[in-house]
Amino acid sequence: MTGHSLGAAIATHTVAHLMANKYTVTDFYNYGSPRVGDAKFTVWFNEQYGSPSHFKARITHGRDPVPHLPLEDWGFLHVNREVFYKSKVKDGHVVCNDISGEDISCSDRYLADVDVQDHVSYFDIDFAGIIVACQA
């Protein structure tokens, strides 16, 4: 299961629905996801999907603003295992704090300094450029 931005939020809830109905989801990756649940949902999701036989990653990139929304102050939290790419893929990544989805040493450090271009560019692929090219 995978998705980007709103698609990542939908993918997270789809995985939750499948798990609640006793389906097994072995791989789950999302890119530039907003926060999608409260503390109760996040704890439940992380416990359900915590098996070592599964892999999940909430991939963030640079100063992408979307992972900061909706605000934590409103009661929203991320599911865990953020994998953060500060810039280009060749520069490597950091597997962030796995205890919570909110690690101040990863994308959360850029709350006040965001860049929309980082939301449309993951793994050195400019998705906005691809969409424009397809529309031409």
PDB file of C-alpha atoms in Angstrom:
ATOM      1  CA  MET A   1       0.000   0.000   0.000  1.00  0.00           C
ATOM      2  CA  THR A   2       1.388   3.406  -0.866  1.00  0.00           C
ATOM      3  CA  GLY A   3       0.429   6.990  -1.539  1.00  0.00           C
ATOM      4  CA  HIS A   4       1.652  10.578  -1.664  1.00  0.00           C
ATOM      5  CA  SER A   5       0.124  13.546   0.187  1.00  0.00           C
ATOM      6  CA  LEU A   6      -3.661  13.049   0.391  1.00  0.00           C
ATOM      7  CA  GLY A   7      -3.077   9.626  -1.187  1.00  0.00           C
ATOM      8  CA  ALA A   8      -0.762   8.793   1.722  1.00  0.00           C
ATOM      9  CA  ALA A   9      -3.464   9.769   4.210  1.00  0.00           C
ATOM     10  CA  ILE A  10      -5.988   7.604   2.378  1.00  0.00           C
ATOM     11  CA  ALA A  11      -3.473   4.737   2.216  1.00  0.00           C
ATOM     12  CA  THR A  12      -2.946   4.941   5.990  1.00  0.00           C
ATOM     13  CA  HIS A  13      -6.676   4.732   6.649  1.00  0.00           C
ATOM     14  CA  THR A  14      -7.028   1.943   4.090  1.00  0.00           C
ATOM     15  CA  VAL A  15      -4.346  -0.084   5.879  1.00  0.00           C
ATOM     16  CA  ALA A  16      -6.119   0.588   9.185  1.00  0.00           C
ATOM     17  CA  HIS A  17      -9.425  -0.606   7.708  1.00  0.00           C
ATOM     18  CA  LEU A  18      -7.822  -3.745   6.278  1.00  0.00           C
ATOM     19  CA  MET A  19      -6.087  -4.560   9.587  1.00  0.00           C
ATOM     20  CA  ALA A  20      -9.316  -4.000  11.529  1.00  0.00           C
ATOM     21  CA  ASN A  21     -10.943  -6.544   9.210  1.00  0.00           C
ATOM     22  CA  LYS A  22      -8.172  -9.132   9.772  1.00  0.00           C
ATOM     23  CA  TYR A  23      -6.368  -8.666   6.452  1.00  0.00           C
ATOM     24  CA  THR A  24      -2.575  -8.711   6.379  1.00  0.00           C
ATOM     25  CA  VAL A  25      -0.727  -5.804   4.810  1.00  0.00           C
ATOM     26  CA  THR A  26       2.937  -6.696   4.524  1.00  0.00           C
ATOM     27  CA  ASP A  27       4.349  -3.483   3.065  1.00  0.00           C
ATOM     28  CA  PHE A  28       3.250   0.086   3.606  1.00  0.00           C
ATOM     29  CA  TYR A  29       5.090   3.200   2.447  1.00  0.00           C
ATOM     30  CA  ASN A  30       3.752   6.697   2.234  1.00  0.00           C
ATOM     31  CA  TYR A  31       5.286   9.930   1.037  1.00  0.00           C
ATOM     32  CA  GLY A  32       4.608  13.430   2.341  1.00  0.00           C
ATOM     33  CA  SER A  33       1.656  12.334   4.446  1.00  0.00           C
ATOM     34  CA  PRO A  34      -0.286  14.711   6.651  1.00  0.00           C
ATOM     35  CA  ARG A  35      -1.146  13.605  10.182  1.00  0.00           C
ATOM     36  CA  VAL A  36      -4.189  11.342   9.968  1.00  0.00           C
ATOM     37  CA  GLY A  37      -5.363  10.507  13.461  1.00  0.00           C
ATOM     38  CA  ASP A  38      -5.447  11.306  17.144  1.00  0.00           C
ATOM     39  CA  ALA A  39      -3.332   9.642  19.860  1.00  0.00           C
ATOM     40  CA  LYS A  40      -5.750   6.718  20.250  1.00  0.00           C
ATOM     41  CA  PHE A  41      -5.705   5.965  16.497  1.00  0.00           C
ATOM     42  CA  THR A  42      -1.920   6.329  16.307  1.00  0.00           C
ATOM     43  CA  VAL A  43      -1.276   3.966  19.224  1.00  0.00           C
ATOM     44  CA  TRP A  44      -3.716   1.401  17.804  1.00  0.00           C
ATOM     45  CA  PHE A  45      -2.200   1.637  14.303  1.00  0.00           C
ATOM     46  CA  ASN A  46       1.375   1.316  15.565  1.00  0.00           C
ATOM     47  CA  GLU A  47       0.463  -1.704  17.724  1.00  0.00           C
ATOM     48  CA  GLN A  48      -1.395  -3.422  14.889  1.00  0.00           C
ATOM     49  CA  TYR A  49       1.304  -2.798  12.324  1.00  0.00           C
ATOM     50  CA  GLY A  50       4.265  -3.328  14.647  1.00  0.00           C
ATOM     51  CA  SER A  51       5.080  -6.892  13.632  1.00  0.00           C
ATOM     52  CA  PRO A  52       8.684  -7.447  12.470  1.00  0.00           C
ATOM     53  CA  SER A  53       7.326  -9.316   9.448  1.00  0.00           C
ATOM     54  CA  HIS A  54       5.855  -6.052   8.169  1.00  0.00           C
ATOM     55  CA  PHE A  55       7.615  -2.952   6.997  1.00  0.00           C
ATOM     56  CA  LYS A  56       6.214   0.507   7.073  1.00  0.00           C
ATOM     57  CA  ALA A  57       7.776   3.849   6.408  1.00  0.00           C
ATOM     58  CA  ARG A  58       6.390   7.334   6.452  1.00  0.00           C
ATOM     59  CA  ILE A  59       8.856   8.996   4.125  1.00  0.00           C
ATOM     60  CA  THR A  60       9.453  12.713   4.455  1.00  0.00           C
ATOM     61  CA  HIS A  61      11.643  15.005   2.405  1.00  0.00           C
ATOM     62  CA  GLY A  62      13.394  18.228   3.288  1.00  0.00           C
ATOM     63  CA  ARG A  63      11.138  21.118   4.207  1.00  0.00           C
ATOM     64  CA  ASP A  64       7.893  19.547   2.934  1.00  0.00           C
ATOM     65  CA  PRO A  65       5.077  21.473   4.674  1.00  0.00           C
ATOM     66  CA  VAL A  66       2.372  18.771   4.451  1.00  0.00           C
ATOM     67  CA  PRO A  67       3.762  16.486   7.210  1.00  0.00           C
ATOM     68  CA  HIS A  68       3.208  19.390   9.633  1.00  0.00           C
ATOM     69  CA  LEU A  69      -0.549  19.394   9.007  1.00  0.00           C
ATOM     70  CA  PRO A  70      -2.979  19.233  10.674  1.00  0.00           C
ATOM     71  CA  LEU A  71      -1.253  20.651  13.730  1.00  0.00           C
ATOM     72  CA  GLU A  72      -0.306  18.568  16.753  1.00  0.00           C
ATOM     73  CA  ASP A  73      -1.976  21.270  18.861  1.00  0.00           C
ATOM     74  CA  TRP A  74      -5.269  20.157  17.297  1.00  0.00           C
ATOM     75  CA  GLY A  75      -4.706  16.617  18.584  1.00  0.00           C
ATOM     76  CA  PHE A  76      -3.309  14.987  15.435  1.00  0.00           C
ATOM     77  CA  LEU A  77      -0.245  12.713  15.431  1.00  0.00           C
ATOM     78  CA  HIS A  78       1.733  10.749  12.865  1.00  0.00           C
ATOM     79  CA  VAL A  79       2.000   6.976  12.820  1.00  0.00           C
ATOM     80  CA  ASN A  80       5.549   5.909  13.498  1.00  0.00           C
ATOM     81  CA  ARG A  81       8.647   5.085  11.574  1.00  0.00           C
ATOM     82  CA  GLU A  82       9.529   8.252   9.755  1.00  0.00           C
ATOM     83  CA  VAL A  83      12.342   7.926   7.224  1.00  0.00           C
ATOM     84  CA  PHE A  84      13.683  11.395   6.501  1.00  0.00           C
ATOM     85  CA  TYR A  85      15.601  12.517   3.412  1.00  0.00           C
ATOM     86  CA  LYS A  86      17.072  15.965   4.062  1.00  0.00           C
ATOM     87  CA  SER A  87      17.787  16.668   0.401  1.00  0.00           C
ATOM     88  CA  LYS A  88      18.905  14.458  -2.486  1.00  0.00           C
ATOM     89  CA  VAL A  89      18.650  10.660  -2.290  1.00  0.00           C
ATOM     90  CA  LYS A  90      22.416  10.348  -2.764  1.00  0.00           C
ATOM     91  CA  ASP A  91      22.864  12.311   0.485  1.00  0.00           C
ATOM     92  CA  GLY A  92      21.244   9.453   2.402  1.00  0.00           C
ATOM     93  CA  HIS A  93      18.442   9.223   4.900  1.00  0.00           C
ATOM     94  CA  VAL A  94      17.774   8.987   8.621  1.00  0.00           C
ATOM     95  CA  VAL A  95      15.461   6.445  10.241  1.00  0.00           C
ATOM     96  CA  CYS A  96      13.849   8.616  12.883  1.00  0.00           C
ATOM     97  CA  ASN A  97      12.640   7.881  16.399  1.00  0.00           C
ATOM     98  CA  ASP A  98      10.461   4.773  16.133  1.00  0.00           C
ATOM     99  CA  ILE A  99       8.688   5.358  19.439  1.00  0.00           C
ATOM    100  CA  SER A 100       6.572   8.218  18.137  1.00  0.00           C
ATOM    101  CA  GLY A 101       5.943   9.613  14.716  1.00  0.00           C
ATOM    102  CA  GLU A 102       7.027  13.051  15.893  1.00  0.00           C
ATOM    103  CA  ASP A 103      10.829  13.339  15.907  1.00  0.00           C
ATOM    104  CA  ILE A 104      12.201  16.857  16.269  1.00  0.00           C
ATOM    105  CA  SER A 105      15.491  15.767  14.670  1.00  0.00           C
ATOM    106  CA  CYS A 106      13.747  14.863  11.385  1.00  0.00           C
ATOM    107  CA  SER A 107      11.103  16.756   9.372  1.00  0.00           C
ATOM    108  CA  ASP A 108       9.619  18.307  12.522  1.00  0.00           C
ATOM    109  CA  ARG A 109      12.696  20.539  12.790  1.00  0.00           C
ATOM    110  CA  TYR A 110      11.501  22.531   9.762  1.00  0.00           C
ATOM    111  CA  LEU A 111       8.078  23.578  11.033  1.00  0.00           C
ATOM    112  CA  ALA A 112       8.811  27.302  10.668  1.00  0.00           C
ATOM    113  CA  ASP A 113      10.828  27.017   7.433  1.00  0.00           C
ATOM    114  CA  VAL A 114       8.934  25.025   4.809  1.00  0.00           C
ATOM    115  CA  ASP A 115       9.253  24.738   1.021  1.00  0.00           C
ATOM    116  CA  VAL A 116       6.360  23.524  -1.139  1.00  0.00           C
ATOM    117  CA  GLN A 117       8.839  22.340  -3.797  1.00  0.00           C
ATOM    118  CA  ASP A 118       9.996  19.668  -1.340  1.00  0.00           C
ATOM    119  CA  HIS A 119       6.436  18.307  -1.287  1.00  0.00           C
ATOM    120  CA  VAL A 120       6.294  17.729  -5.033  1.00  0.00           C
ATOM    121  CA  SER A 121       9.785  16.261  -5.294  1.00  0.00           C
ATOM    122  CA  TYR A 122      10.518  12.887  -3.723  1.00  0.00           C
ATOM    123  CA  PHE A 123      13.464  10.638  -4.605  1.00  0.00           C
ATOM    124  CA  ASP A 124      14.779  13.318  -6.957  1.00  0.00           C
ATOM    125  CA  ILE A 125      11.646  13.061  -9.105  1.00  0.00           C
ATOM    126  CA  ASP A 126       9.755  16.300  -9.752  1.00  0.00           C
ATOM    127  CA  PHE A 127       6.124  15.150  -9.675  1.00  0.00           C
ATOM    128  CA  ALA A 128       4.843  18.637 -10.520  1.00  0.00           C
ATOM    129  CA  GLY A 129       6.920  18.625 -13.709  1.00  0.00           C
ATOM    130  CA  ILE A 130       5.589  15.199 -14.659  1.00  0.00           C
ATOM    131  CA  ILE A 131       1.982  16.376 -14.226  1.00  0.00           C
ATOM    132  CA  VAL A 132       2.598  19.482 -16.367  1.00  0.00           C
ATOM    133  CA  ALA A 133       4.296  17.382 -19.066  1.00  0.00           C
ATOM    134  CA  CYS A 134       1.374  14.931 -19.103  1.00  0.00           C
ATOM    135  CA  GLN A 135      -1.127  17.766 -19.512  1.00  0.00           C
ATOM    136  CA  ALA A 136       0.719  19.208 -22.528  1.00  0.00           C
TER     137      ALA A 136
END
